[in-house]
JSON list of C-alpha atoms in Angstrom, two decimals:
[
{"chain": "W", "resi": 212, "resn": "MET", "atom": "CA", "xyz": [83.82, 127.82, 104.16]},
{"chain": "W", "resi": 213, "resn": "LYS", "atom": "CA", "xyz": [83.74, 124.57, 105.06]},
{"chain": "W", "resi": 214, "resn": "PHE", "atom": "CA", "xyz": [86.28, 121.91, 103.30]},
{"chain": "W", "resi": 215, "resn": "THR", "atom": "CA", "xyz": [86.74, 117.95, 103.16]},
{"chain": "W", "resi": 216, "resn": "VAL", "atom": "CA", "xyz": [89.72, 115.82, 104.11]},
{"chain": "W", "resi": 217, "resn": "THR", "atom": "CA", "xyz": [89.56, 112.15, 103.74]},
{"chain": "W", "resi": 218, "resn": "LEU", "atom": "CA", "xyz": [93.18, 110.59, 104.77]},
{"chain": "W", "resi": 219, "resn": "ALA", "atom": "CA", "xyz": [93.85, 107.52, 102.96]},
{"chain": "W", "resi": 220, "resn": "LEU", "atom": "CA", "xyz": [97.25, 105.85, 102.73]},
{"chain": "W", "resi": 221, "resn": "LEU", "atom": "CA", "xyz": [100.35, 108.74, 101.33]},
{"chain": "W", "resi": 222, "resn": "CYS", "atom": "CA", "xyz": [100.91, 110.63, 97.98]},
{"chain": "W", "resi": 223, "resn": "ILE", "atom": "CA", "xyz": [100.37, 114.45, 98.37]},
{"chain": "W", "resi": 224, "resn": "ILE", "atom": "CA", "xyz": [99.98, 118.07, 99.05]},
{"chain": "W", "resi": 225, "resn": "THR", "atom": "CA", "xyz": [100.63, 121.36, 97.58]},
{"chain": "W", "resi": 226, "resn": "VAL", "atom": "CA", "xyz": [101.77, 123.44, 94.13]},
{"chain": "W", "resi": 227, "resn": "GLU", "atom": "CA", "xyz": [100.09, 122.91, 90.87]},
{"chain": "W", "resi": 228, "resn": "PRO", "atom": "CA", "xyz": [100.88, 120.09, 88.48]},
{"chain": "W", "resi": 229, "resn": "TRP", "atom": "CA", "xyz": [100.52, 119.36, 85.18]},
{"chain": "W", "resi": 230, "resn": "ARG", "atom": "CA", "xyz": [97.62, 117.09, 84.64]},
{"chain": "W", "resi": 231, "resn": "VAL", "atom": "CA", "xyz": [97.09, 114.93, 81.28]},
{"chain": "W", "resi": 232, "resn": "ASN", "atom": "CA", "xyz": [95.19, 112.51, 80.33]},
{"chain": "W", "resi": 233, "resn": "SER", "atom": "CA", "xyz": [96.14, 109.65, 77.56]},
{"chain": "W", "resi": 234, "resn": "GLU", "atom": "CA", "xyz": [93.91, 108.11, 75.04]},
{"chain": "W", "resi": 235, "resn": "GLU", "atom": "CA", "xyz": [93.03, 105.51, 77.75]},
{"chain": "W", "resi": 236, "resn": "GLN", "atom": "CA", "xyz": [91.84, 108.45, 80.08]},
{"chain": "W", "resi": 237, "resn": "ARG", "atom": "CA", "xyz": [94.73, 107.78, 82.16]},
{"chain": "W", "resi": 238, "resn": "LEU", "atom": "CA", "xyz": [95.21, 110.53, 84.93]},
{"chain": "W", "resi": 239, "resn": "LEU", "atom": "CA", "xyz": [98.78, 111.41, 84.71]},
{"chain": "W", "resi": 240, "resn": "VAL", "atom": "CA", "xyz": [100.48, 113.94, 87.77]},
{"chain": "W", "resi": 241, "resn": "ASN", "atom": "CA", "xyz": [103.42, 115.93, 87.51]},
{"chain": "W", "resi": 242, "resn": "MET", "atom": "CA", "xyz": [105.82, 115.10, 90.63]},
{"chain": "W", "resi": 243, "resn": "THR", "atom": "CA", "xyz": [106.92, 118.39, 92.84]},
{"chain": "W", "resi": 244, "resn": "LEU", "atom": "CA", "xyz": [110.01, 118.50, 95.06]},
{"chain": "W", "resi": 245, "resn": "VAL", "atom": "CA", "xyz": [109.85, 120.12, 98.58]},
{"chain": "W", "resi": 246, "resn": "ALA", "atom": "CA", "xyz": [112.42, 122.74, 97.59]},
{"chain": "W", "resi": 247, "resn": "LYS", "atom": "CA", "xyz": [112.45, 123.80, 101.33]},
{"chain": "W", "resi": 248, "resn": "ALA", "atom": "CA", "xyz": [112.51, 120.74, 103.05]},
{"chain": "W", "resi": 249, "resn": "ARG", "atom": "CA", "xyz": [116.71, 120.89, 103.22]},
{"chain": "W", "resi": 250, "resn": "ASP", "atom": "CA", "xyz": [116.39, 123.33, 105.97]},
{"chain": "W", "resi": 251, "resn": "THR", "atom": "CA", "xyz": [114.28, 121.14, 108.40]},
{"chain": "W", "resi": 252, "resn": "GLY", "atom": "CA", "xyz": [116.01, 117.64, 107.67]},
{"chain": "W", "resi": 253, "resn": "ALA", "atom": "CA", "xyz": [113.37, 116.10, 106.22]},
{"chain": "W", "resi": 254, "resn": "LEU", "atom": "CA", "xyz": [114.89, 114.17, 103.43]},
{"chain": "W", "resi": 255, "resn": "CYS", "atom": "CA", "xyz": [114.62, 110.80, 101.98]},
{"chain": "W", "resi": 256, "resn": "LEU", "atom": "CA", "xyz": [116.64, 108.04, 103.09]},
{"chain": "W", "resi": 257, "resn": "ASP", "atom": "CA", "xyz": [119.81, 109.33, 100.13]},
{"chain": "W", "resi": 258, "resn": "GLY", "atom": "CA", "xyz": [119.42, 112.40, 101.23]},
{"chain": "W", "resi": 259, "resn": "SER", "atom": "CA", "xyz": [117.57, 113.60, 98.30]},
{"chain": "W", "resi": 260, "resn": "LEU", "atom": "CA", "xyz": [114.64, 116.08, 98.24]},
{"chain": "W", "resi": 261, "resn": "PRO", "atom": "CA", "xyz": [111.26, 114.60, 99.38]},
{"chain": "W", "resi": 262, "resn": "ALA", "atom": "CA", "xyz": [107.94, 115.15, 96.68]},
{"chain": "W", "resi": 263, "resn": "TYR", "atom": "CA", "xyz": [104.22, 114.70, 95.98]},
{"chain": "W", "resi": 264, "resn": "HIS", "atom": "CA", "xyz": [101.80, 114.38, 93.01]},
{"chain": "W", "resi": 265, "resn": "LEU", "atom": "CA", "xyz": [98.72, 116.77, 93.42]},
{"chain": "W", "resi": 266, "resn": "ASP", "atom": "CA", "xyz": [96.11, 116.58, 91.35]},
{"chain": "W", "resi": 267, "resn": "ARG", "atom": "CA", "xyz": [93.64, 119.43, 92.47]},
{"chain": "W", "resi": 268, "resn": "GLY", "atom": "CA", "xyz": [89.79, 119.50, 92.48]},
{"chain": "W", "resi": 269, "resn": "TYR", "atom": "CA", "xyz": [87.26, 121.26, 90.46]},
{"chain": "W", "resi": 270, "resn": "GLY", "atom": "CA", "xyz": [83.75, 122.16, 90.87]},
{"chain": "W", "resi": 271, "resn": "ALA", "atom": "CA", "xyz": [81.91, 121.03, 93.77]},
{"chain": "W", "resi": 272, "resn": "GLY", "atom": "CA", "xyz": [84.95, 119.18, 94.72]},
{"chain": "W", "resi": 273, "resn": "GLN", "atom": "CA", "xyz": [87.46, 122.17, 95.07]},
{"chain": "W", "resi": 274, "resn": "ASN", "atom": "CA", "xyz": [87.91, 122.46, 98.42]},
{"chain": "W", "resi": 275, "resn": "ASN", "atom": "CA", "xyz": [87.77, 118.58, 99.07]},
{"chain": "W", "resi": 276, "resn": "TRP", "atom": "CA", "xyz": [90.87, 116.65, 99.32]},
{"chain": "W", "resi": 277, "resn": "LEU", "atom": "CA", "xyz": [91.82, 113.24, 99.62]},
{"chain": "W", "resi": 278, "resn": "LEU", "atom": "CA", "xyz": [95.52, 112.51, 100.91]},
{"chain": "W", "resi": 279, "resn": "GLN", "atom": "CA", "xyz": [96.91, 109.15, 100.48]},
{"chain": "W", "resi": 280, "resn": "PHE", "atom": "CA", "xyz": [99.92, 107.51, 101.70]},
{"chain": "W", "resi": 281, "resn": "GLU", "atom": "CA", "xyz": [101.91, 105.28, 99.66]},
{"chain": "W", "resi": 282, "resn": "GLY", "atom": "CA", "xyz": [102.21, 101.57, 100.67]},
{"chain": "W", "resi": 283, "resn": "GLY", "atom": "CA", "xyz": [105.57, 99.79, 100.23]},
{"chain": "W", "resi": 284, "resn": "GLY", "atom": "CA", "xyz": [106.84, 98.06, 103.55]},
{"chain": "W", "resi": 285, "resn": "TRP", "atom": "CA", "xyz": [109.32, 99.24, 105.89]},
{"chain": "W", "resi": 286, "resn": "CYS", "atom": "CA", "xyz": [112.77, 98.71, 106.89]},
{"chain": "W", "resi": 287, "resn": "ASN", "atom": "CA", "xyz": [113.97, 97.62, 110.28]},
{"chain": "W", "resi": 288, "resn": "ASP", "atom": "CA", "xyz": [118.22, 97.36, 109.96]},
{"chain": "W", "resi": 289, "resn": "LEU", "atom": "CA", "xyz": [120.32, 99.04, 108.59]},
{"chain": "W", "resi": 290, "resn": "PRO", "atom": "CA", "xyz": [121.06, 96.99, 105.46]},
{"chain": "W", "resi": 291, "resn": "SER", "atom": "CA", "xyz": [117.41, 96.99, 104.50]},
{"chain": "W", "resi": 292, "resn": "CYS", "atom": "CA", "xyz": [117.45, 100.51, 104.80]},
{"chain": "W", "resi": 293, "resn": "LEU", "atom": "CA", "xyz": [120.47, 100.80, 102.41]},
{"chain": "W", "resi": 294, "resn": "GLU", "atom": "CA", "xyz": [118.82, 98.79, 100.20]},
{"chain": "W", "resi": 295, "resn": "ARG", "atom": "CA", "xyz": [115.80, 100.60, 100.33]},
{"chain": "W", "resi": 296, "resn": "ALA", "atom": "CA", "xyz": [117.88, 104.18, 99.50]},
{"chain": "W", "resi": 297, "resn": "LEU", "atom": "CA", "xyz": [118.31, 102.63, 96.19]},
{"chain": "W", "resi": 298, "resn": "THR", "atom": "CA", "xyz": [114.61, 102.58, 95.14]},
{"chain": "W", "resi": 299, "resn": "ARG", "atom": "CA", "xyz": [111.42, 104.90, 94.50]},
{"chain": "W", "resi": 300, "resn": "ARG", "atom": "CA", "xyz": [110.68, 103.88, 98.12]},
{"chain": "W", "resi": 301, "resn": "GLY", "atom": "CA", "xyz": [113.87, 105.09, 99.55]},
{"chain": "W", "resi": 302, "resn": "SER", "atom": "CA", "xyz": [114.59, 108.14, 96.86]},
{"chain": "W", "resi": 303, "resn": "THR", "atom": "CA", "xyz": [113.05, 110.47, 94.63]},
{"chain": "W", "resi": 304, "resn": "ARG", "atom": "CA", "xyz": [115.64, 110.30, 92.19]},
{"chain": "W", "resi": 305, "resn": "TYR", "atom": "CA", "xyz": [114.10, 106.83, 91.29]},
{"chain": "W", "resi": 306, "resn": "MET", "atom": "CA", "xyz": [110.38, 107.99, 91.67]},
{"chain": "W", "resi": 307, "resn": "THR", "atom": "CA", "xyz": [108.01, 107.80, 88.71]},
{"chain": "W", "resi": 308, "resn": "LYS", "atom": "CA", "xyz": [108.24, 111.79, 87.01]},
{"chain": "W", "resi": 309, "resn": "TRP", "atom": "CA", "xyz": [104.80, 111.40, 85.95]},
{"chain": "W", "resi": 310, "resn": "GLU", "atom": "CA", "xyz": [102.54, 109.36, 88.24]},
{"chain": "W", "resi": 311, "resn": "VAL", "atom": "CA", "xyz": [99.10, 107.25, 87.21]},
{"chain": "W", "resi": 312, "resn": "PHE", "atom": "CA", "xyz": [96.51, 108.25, 89.60]},
{"chain": "W", "resi": 313, "resn": "SER", "atom": "CA", "xyz": [94.56, 105.57, 89.48]},
{"chain": "W", "resi": 314, "resn": "GLY", "atom": "CA", "xyz": [92.20, 103.24, 92.14]},
{"chain": "W", "resi": 315, "resn": "ILE", "atom": "CA", "xyz": [91.24, 105.54, 95.15]},
{"chain": "W", "resi": 316, "resn": "LEU", "atom": "CA", "xyz": [92.99, 108.32, 93.45]},
{"chain": "W", "resi": 317, "resn": "SER", "atom": "CA", "xyz": [91.51, 107.91, 89.89]},
{"chain": "W", "resi": 318, "resn": "ASN", "atom": "CA", "xyz": [88.83, 110.85, 89.14]},
{"chain": "W", "resi": 319, "resn": "ASN", "atom": "CA", "xyz": [86.36, 108.51, 87.96]},
{"chain": "W", "resi": 320, "resn": "ALA", "atom": "CA", "xyz": [84.23, 107.41, 91.19]},
{"chain": "W", "resi": 321, "resn": "THR", "atom": "CA", "xyz": [83.21, 103.96, 89.93]},
{"chain": "W", "resi": 322, "resn": "LEU", "atom": "CA", "xyz": [87.18, 102.97, 90.00]},
{"chain": "W", "resi": 323, "resn": "ASN", "atom": "CA", "xyz": [88.29, 103.15, 93.61]},
{"chain": "W", "resi": 324, "resn": "PRO", "atom": "CA", "xyz": [89.51, 99.50, 94.52]},
{"chain": "W", "resi": 325, "resn": "GLY", "atom": "CA", "xyz": [92.04, 100.96, 96.63]},
{"chain": "W", "resi": 326, "resn": "CYS", "atom": "CA", "xyz": [96.13, 99.98, 96.87]},
{"chain": "W", "resi": 327, "resn": "SER", "atom": "CA", "xyz": [98.35, 98.81, 99.29]},
{"chain": "W", "resi": 328, "resn": "ALA", "atom": "CA", "xyz": [100.06, 98.50, 102.86]},
{"chain": "W", "resi": 329, "resn": "GLY", "atom": "CA", "xyz": [100.47, 102.47, 103.62]},
{"chain": "W", "resi": 330, "resn": "GLY", "atom": "CA", "xyz": [97.17, 102.48, 105.18]},
{"chain": "W", "resi": 331, "resn": "LEU", "atom": "CA", "xyz": [98.91, 101.91, 108.45]},
{"chain": "W", "resi": 332, "resn": "ALA", "atom": "CA", "xyz": [100.41, 105.21, 108.69]},
{"chain": "W", "resi": 333, "resn": "THR", "atom": "CA", "xyz": [96.78, 106.82, 109.08]},
{"chain": "W", "resi": 334, "resn": "PHE", "atom": "CA", "xyz": [96.39, 104.99, 112.33]},
{"chain": "W", "resi": 335, "resn": "HIS", "atom": "CA", "xyz": [99.75, 106.98, 113.59]},
{"chain": "W", "resi": 336, "resn": "HIS", "atom": "CA", "xyz": [98.96, 110.54, 111.52]},
{"chain": "W", "resi": 337, "resn": "CYS", "atom": "CA", "xyz": [94.93, 110.96, 111.44]},
{"chain": "W", "resi": 338, "resn": "ASP", "atom": "CA", "xyz": [94.55, 112.39, 114.86]},
{"chain": "W", "resi": 339, "resn": "ASN", "atom": "CA", "xyz": [98.38, 114.66, 114.30]},
{"chain": "W", "resi": 340, "resn": "PHE", "atom": "CA", "xyz": [96.90, 115.67, 110.86]},
{"chain": "W", "resi": 341, "resn": "THR", "atom": "CA", "xyz": [93.60, 116.69, 111.86]},
{"chain": "W", "resi": 342, "resn": "LYS", "atom": "CA", "xyz": [95.02, 119.18, 114.77]},
{"chain": "W", "resi": 343, "resn": "TYR", "atom": "CA", "xyz": [96.79, 121.30, 111.48]},
{"chain": "W", "resi": 344, "resn": "LEU", "atom": "CA", "xyz": [93.01, 122.32, 109.89]},
{"chain": "W", "resi": 345, "resn": "PRO", "atom": "CA", "xyz": [90.74, 124.84, 110.70]},
{"chain": "W", "resi": 346, "resn": "ILE", "atom": "CA", "xyz": [88.04, 123.86, 113.18]},
{"chain": "W", "resi": 347, "resn": "ASN", "atom": "CA", "xyz": [85.33, 123.49, 110.40]},
{"chain": "W", "resi": 348, "resn": "ALA", "atom": "CA", "xyz": [87.15, 120.72, 108.44]},
{"chain": "W", "resi": 349, "resn": "SER", "atom": "CA", "xyz": [85.51, 117.74, 108.03]},
{"chain": "W", "resi": 350, "resn": "VAL", "atom": "CA", "xyz": [88.24, 114.90, 108.06]},
{"chain": "W", "resi": 351, "resn": "LYS", "atom": "CA", "xyz": [87.77, 111.26, 108.30]},
{"chain": "W", "resi": 352, "resn": "CYS", "atom": "CA", "xyz": [90.73, 108.30, 107.61]},
{"chain": "W", "resi": 353, "resn": "LEU", "atom": "CA", "xyz": [90.42, 105.11, 106.30]},
{"chain": "W", "resi": 354, "resn": "SER", "atom": "CA", "xyz": [93.20, 102.44, 106.75]},
{"chain": "W", "resi": 355, "resn": "ASP", "atom": "CA", "xyz": [92.97, 100.47, 103.45]},
{"chain": "W", "resi": 356, "resn": "ALA", "atom": "CA", "xyz": [94.81, 97.00, 104.08]},
{"chain": "W", "resi": 357, "resn": "GLY", "atom": "CA", "xyz": [96.73, 98.24, 106.77]},
{"chain": "W", "resi": 358, "resn": "PHE", "atom": "CA", "xyz": [95.62, 96.38, 109.88]},
{"chain": "W", "resi": 359, "resn": "PHE", "atom": "CA", "xyz": [98.63, 94.58, 110.66]},
{"chain": "W", "resi": 360, "resn": "LEU", "atom": "CA", "xyz": [98.39, 92.37, 113.73]},
{"chain": "W", "resi": 361, "resn": "ASP", "atom": "CA", "xyz": [100.60, 91.36, 116.67]},
{"chain": "W", "resi": 362, "resn": "GLY", "atom": "CA", "xyz": [100.25, 88.02, 116.17]},
{"chain": "W", "resi": 363, "resn": "ARG", "atom": "CA", "xyz": [101.92, 84.50, 117.16]},
{"chain": "W", "resi": 364, "resn": "ASP", "atom": "CA", "xyz": [103.09, 82.38, 113.96]},
{"chain": "W", "resi": 365, "resn": "ILE", "atom": "CA", "xyz": [102.89, 78.97, 113.45]},
{"chain": "W", "resi": 366, "resn": "SER", "atom": "CA", "xyz": [105.89, 78.03, 115.63]},
{"chain": "W", "resi": 367, "resn": "LEU", "atom": "CA", "xyz": [104.26, 80.25, 118.33]},
{"chain": "W", "resi": 368, "resn": "ASN", "atom": "CA", "xyz": [107.33, 83.08, 117.98]},
{"chain": "W", "resi": 369, "resn": "HIS", "atom": "CA", "xyz": [106.25, 87.01, 117.73]},
{"chain": "W", "resi": 370, "resn": "THR", "atom": "CA", "xyz": [108.02, 87.19, 114.58]},
{"chain": "W", "resi": 371, "resn": "MET", "atom": "CA", "xyz": [106.53, 90.41, 114.09]},
{"chain": "W", "resi": 372, "resn": "ARG", "atom": "CA", "xyz": [106.58, 92.17, 117.14]},
{"chain": "W", "resi": 373, "resn": "TYR", "atom": "CA", "xyz": [110.32, 91.92, 117.28]},
{"chain": "W", "resi": 374, "resn": "PHE", "atom": "CA", "xyz": [110.31, 93.01, 113.64]},
{"chain": "W", "resi": 375, "resn": "VAL", "atom": "CA", "xyz": [108.50, 96.46, 114.87]},
{"chain": "W", "resi": 376, "resn": "LYS", "atom": "CA", "xyz": [110.73, 96.17, 117.82]},
{"chain": "W", "resi": 377, "resn": "SER", "atom": "CA", "xyz": [113.94, 96.83, 115.39]},
{"chain": "W", "resi": 378, "resn": "LEU", "atom": "CA", "xyz": [111.94, 99.18, 113.41]},
{"chain": "W", "resi": 379, "resn": "VAL", "atom": "CA", "xyz": [110.87, 101.74, 116.05]},
{"chain": "W", "resi": 380, "resn": "THR", "atom": "CA", "xyz": [114.23, 101.41, 117.85]},
{"chain": "W", "resi": 381, "resn": "LEU", "atom": "CA", "xyz": [116.55, 102.37, 114.52]},
{"chain": "W", "resi": 382, "resn": "GLN", "atom": "CA", "xyz": [114.00, 104.99, 113.45]},
{"chain": "W", "resi": 383, "resn": "GLY", "atom": "CA", "xyz": [113.17, 106.55, 116.80]},
{"chain": "W", "resi": 384, "resn": "ILE", "atom": "CA", "xyz": [109.86, 106.60, 116.38]},
{"chain": "W", "resi": 385, "resn": "GLU", "atom": "CA", "xyz": [108.99, 105.86, 119.67]},
{"chain": "W", "resi": 386, "resn": "GLN", "atom": "CA", "xyz": [108.55, 109.22, 120.74]},
{"chain": "W", "resi": 387, "resn": "ASN", "atom": "CA", "xyz": [106.12, 109.99, 117.68]},
{"chain": "W", "resi": 388, "resn": "LEU", "atom": "CA", "xyz": [103.67, 107.14, 118.43]},
{"chain": "W", "resi": 389, "resn": "ASN", "atom": "CA", "xyz": [100.11, 108.07, 120.28]},
{"chain": "W", "resi": 390, "resn": "ARG", "atom": "CA", "xyz": [100.98, 108.89, 123.60]},
{"chain": "W", "resi": 391, "resn": "ASN", "atom": "CA", "xyz": [97.81, 108.01, 125.02]},
{"chain": "W", "resi": 392, "resn": "CYS", "atom": "CA", "xyz": [98.80, 104.41, 124.14]},
{"chain": "W", "resi": 393, "resn": "THR", "atom": "CA", "xyz": [102.55, 104.14, 124.94]},
{"chain": "W", "resi": 394, "resn": "SER", "atom": "CA", "xyz": [101.59, 105.15, 128.25]},
{"chain": "W", "resi": 395, "resn": "ALA", "atom": "CA", "xyz": [99.25, 102.78, 128.68]},
{"chain": "W", "resi": 396, "resn": "LEU", "atom": "CA", "xyz": [101.21, 99.92, 127.79]},
{"chain": "W", "resi": 397, "resn": "SER", "atom": "CA", "xyz": [104.12, 98.18, 129.26]},
{"chain": "W", "resi": 398, "resn": "TYR", "atom": "CA", "xyz": [105.97, 97.98, 125.82]},
{"chain": "W", "resi": 399, "resn": "PRO", "atom": "CA", "xyz": [105.48, 101.50, 124.03]},
{"chain": "W", "resi": 400, "resn": "ASP", "atom": "CA", "xyz": [106.77, 100.00, 120.74]},
{"chain": "W", "resi": 401, "resn": "LEU", "atom": "CA", "xyz": [103.86, 97.90, 120.65]},
{"chain": "W", "resi": 402, "resn": "CYS", "atom": "CA", "xyz": [101.60, 100.75, 119.61]},
{"chain": "W", "resi": 403, "resn": "PHE", "atom": "CA", "xyz": [102.94, 100.51, 116.01]},
{"chain": "W", "resi": 404, "resn": "PHE", "atom": "CA", "xyz": [100.41, 98.12, 115.57]},
{"chain": "W", "resi": 405, "resn": "PRO", "atom": "CA", "xyz": [97.08, 99.35, 114.94]},
{"chain": "W", "resi": 406, "resn": "GLN", "atom": "CA", "xyz": [95.10, 96.61, 117.37]},
{"chain": "W", "resi": 407, "resn": "TYR", "atom": "CA", "xyz": [96.61, 98.78, 120.35]},
{"chain": "W", "resi": 408, "resn": "VAL", "atom": "CA", "xyz": [96.51, 102.53, 119.31]},
{"chain": "W", "resi": 409, "resn": "LEU", "atom": "CA", "xyz": [93.06, 102.12, 117.30]},
{"chain": "W", "resi": 410, "resn": "LYS", "atom": "CA", "xyz": [91.14, 102.97, 120.46]},
{"chain": "W", "resi": 411, "resn": "TYR", "atom": "CA", "xyz": [92.97, 106.20, 121.33]},
{"chain": "W", "resi": 412, "resn": "ILE", "atom": "CA", "xyz": [92.02, 107.92, 117.91]},
{"chain": "W", "resi": 413, "resn": "SER", "atom": "CA", "xyz": [89.34, 110.28, 118.18]},
{"chain": "W", "resi": 414, "resn": "THR", "atom": "CA", "xyz": [89.10, 110.94, 114.53]},
{"chain": "W", "resi": 415, "resn": "PRO", "atom": "CA", "xyz": [85.97, 108.89, 112.36]},
{"chain": "W", "resi": 416, "resn": "TYR", "atom": "CA", "xyz": [87.99, 105.80, 111.40]},
{"chain": "W", "resi": 417, "resn": "PHE", "atom": "CA", "xyz": [87.02, 103.14, 108.68]},
{"chain": "W", "resi": 418, "resn": "ILE", "atom": "CA", "xyz": [89.04, 100.24, 108.51]},
{"chain": "W", "resi": 419, "resn": "LEU", "atom": "CA", "xyz": [89.24, 98.36, 104.96]},
{"chain": "W", "resi": 420, "resn": "ASN", "atom": "CA", "xyz": [91.15, 95.06, 105.16]},
{"chain": "W", "resi": 421, "resn": "SER", "atom": "CA", "xyz": [90.59, 91.27, 103.20]},
{"chain": "W", "resi": 422, "resn": "ALA", "atom": "CA", "xyz": [89.68, 88.54, 105.51]},
{"chain": "W", "resi": 423, "resn": "TYR", "atom": "CA", "xyz": [92.91, 86.50, 103.87]},
{"chain": "W", "resi": 424, "resn": "ASP", "atom": "CA", "xyz": [95.90, 89.28, 103.66]},
{"chain": "W", "resi": 425, "resn": "VAL", "atom": "CA", "xyz": [98.49, 87.88, 101.57]},
{"chain": "W", "resi": 426, "resn": "PHE", "atom": "CA", "xyz": [101.40, 90.03, 103.38]},
{"chain": "W", "resi": 427, "resn": "GLN", "atom": "CA", "xyz": [100.08, 88.61, 107.10]},
{"chain": "W", "resi": 428, "resn": "PHE", "atom": "CA", "xyz": [100.03, 85.12, 105.64]},
{"chain": "W", "resi": 429, "resn": "HIS", "atom": "CA", "xyz": [103.39, 85.20, 104.39]},
{"chain": "W", "resi": 430, "resn": "HIS", "atom": "CA", "xyz": [105.38, 86.95, 106.95]},
{"chain": "W", "resi": 431, "resn": "ILE", "atom": "CA", "xyz": [103.55, 87.22, 109.98]},
{"chain": "W", "resi": 432, "resn": "LEU", "atom": "CA", "xyz": [101.39, 83.67, 110.02]},
{"chain": "W", "resi": 433, "resn": "VAL", "atom": "CA", "xyz": [103.87, 81.74, 108.41]},
{"chain": "W", "resi": 434, "resn": "PRO", "atom": "CA", "xyz": [107.23, 83.67, 107.94]},
{"chain": "W", "resi": 435, "resn": "PRO", "atom": "CA", "xyz": [110.35, 82.10, 106.22]},
{"chain": "W", "resi": 436, "resn": "SER", "atom": "CA", "xyz": [111.90, 81.42, 110.01]},
{"chain": "W", "resi": 437, "resn": "ALA", "atom": "CA", "xyz": [108.75, 79.59, 111.14]},
{"chain": "W", "resi": 438, "resn": "ASP", "atom": "CA", "xyz": [108.64, 76.93, 108.31]},
{"chain": "W", "resi": 439, "resn": "PRO", "atom": "CA", "xyz": [112.19, 76.24, 107.61]},
{"chain": "W", "resi": 440, "resn": "ARG", "atom": "CA", "xyz": [111.10, 72.96, 105.66]},
{"chain": "W", "resi": 441, "resn": "GLY", "atom": "CA", "xyz": [108.86, 74.78, 103.20]},
{"chain": "W", "resi": 442, "resn": "HIS", "atom": "CA", "xyz": [105.57, 72.50, 104.12]},
{"chain": "W", "resi": 443, "resn": "TRP", "atom": "CA", "xyz": [103.88, 76.01, 103.16]},
{"chain": "W", "resi": 444, "resn": "ASN", "atom": "CA", "xyz": [105.50, 76.89, 100.07]},
{"chain": "W", "resi": 445, "resn": "HIS", "atom": "CA", "xyz": [102.92, 75.17, 98.45]},
{"chain": "W", "resi": 446, "resn": "CYS", "atom": "CA", "xyz": [100.05, 76.49, 100.14]},
{"chain": "W", "resi": 447, "resn": "LYS", "atom": "CA", "xyz": [101.73, 80.12, 99.98]},
{"chain": "W", "resi": 448, "resn": "LEU", "atom": "CA", "xyz": [101.88, 79.89, 96.11]},
{"chain": "W", "resi": 449, "resn": "ASN", "atom": "CA", "xyz": [98.39, 78.97, 95.42]},
{"chain": "W", "resi": 450, "resn": "PRO", "atom": "CA", "xyz": [95.66, 78.81, 98.53]},
{"chain": "W", "resi": 451, "resn": "ALA", "atom": "CA", "xyz": [93.73, 76.08, 96.72]},
{"chain": "W", "resi": 452, "resn": "ALA", "atom": "CA", "xyz": [96.69, 73.58, 97.20]},
{"chain": "W", "resi": 453, "resn": "CYS", "atom": "CA", "xyz": [96.44, 74.17, 101.32]},
{"chain": "W", "resi": 454, "resn": "THR", "atom": "CA", "xyz": [95.65, 70.89, 103.14]},
{"chain": "W", "resi": 455, "resn": "PRO", "atom": "CA", "xyz": [92.78, 70.63, 105.38]},
{"chain": "W", "resi": 456, "resn": "ASP", "atom": "CA", "xyz": [95.19, 71.82, 108.31]},
{"chain": "W", "resi": 457, "resn": "GLN", "atom": "CA", "xyz": [96.53, 74.12, 106.92]},
{"chain": "W", "resi": 458, "resn": "ILE", "atom": "CA", "xyz": [93.21, 76.09, 105.97]},
{"chain": "W", "resi": 459, "resn": "ASP", "atom": "CA", "xyz": [92.11, 75.12, 109.56]},
{"chain": "W", "resi": 460, "resn": "THR", "atom": "CA", "xyz": [94.95, 77.47, 110.92]},
{"chain": "W", "resi": 461, "resn": "LEU", "atom": "CA", "xyz": [94.27, 80.46, 108.20]},
{"chain": "W", "resi": 462, "resn": "GLN", "atom": "CA", "xyz": [91.07, 80.32, 109.36]}
]
């Protein structure tokens, strides 16, 4: 029997949830804790059990899976990780027990605009995930708003590169980055960036990214450290307020 898997951005995997459709036809899916995760040490930042939301397919789609990595940024030092541990991004104690499956997770094929930056995770897990599946499984990956660039900011500094280096060091994830990529670069932590690892991914891969990515505009091109006098504040709040020179920089 052949089945298809699409790896998109997080959410996911095993056990039967309860599914409820509201009057607005919202798809509500119950959260399932991974009870045995403590045995392997695979826990959330605060030590709580990890969890997933699963809505099983049916009919012609019963053997097709869509796995989504949820977006939400990262923590790169102890203070930011401690802060994150007190939110749903770092603890299932704060997660929504019933999650609305919308966007790319909607059971309505006409409602599929995607969501946030969990698309970066697919660059790192696409090939590895494929190895866990039967050889006859058809796997394709999609990164939605996850192509974060290693580029200079307006002050010509590599602000995002320094952020990523601290993230990789703190979390000890260099060993989990693509080995073909890390062996080819003088600075292995750069393989966290999609632009360097993409050519080493063998699974069919699709990339969706806006031309003007708000996160990258605010945190990579014009981070606060590169604009201490706030010359870009109005432009950030409203692109229509950008000066001609700022528009040229954005383009």
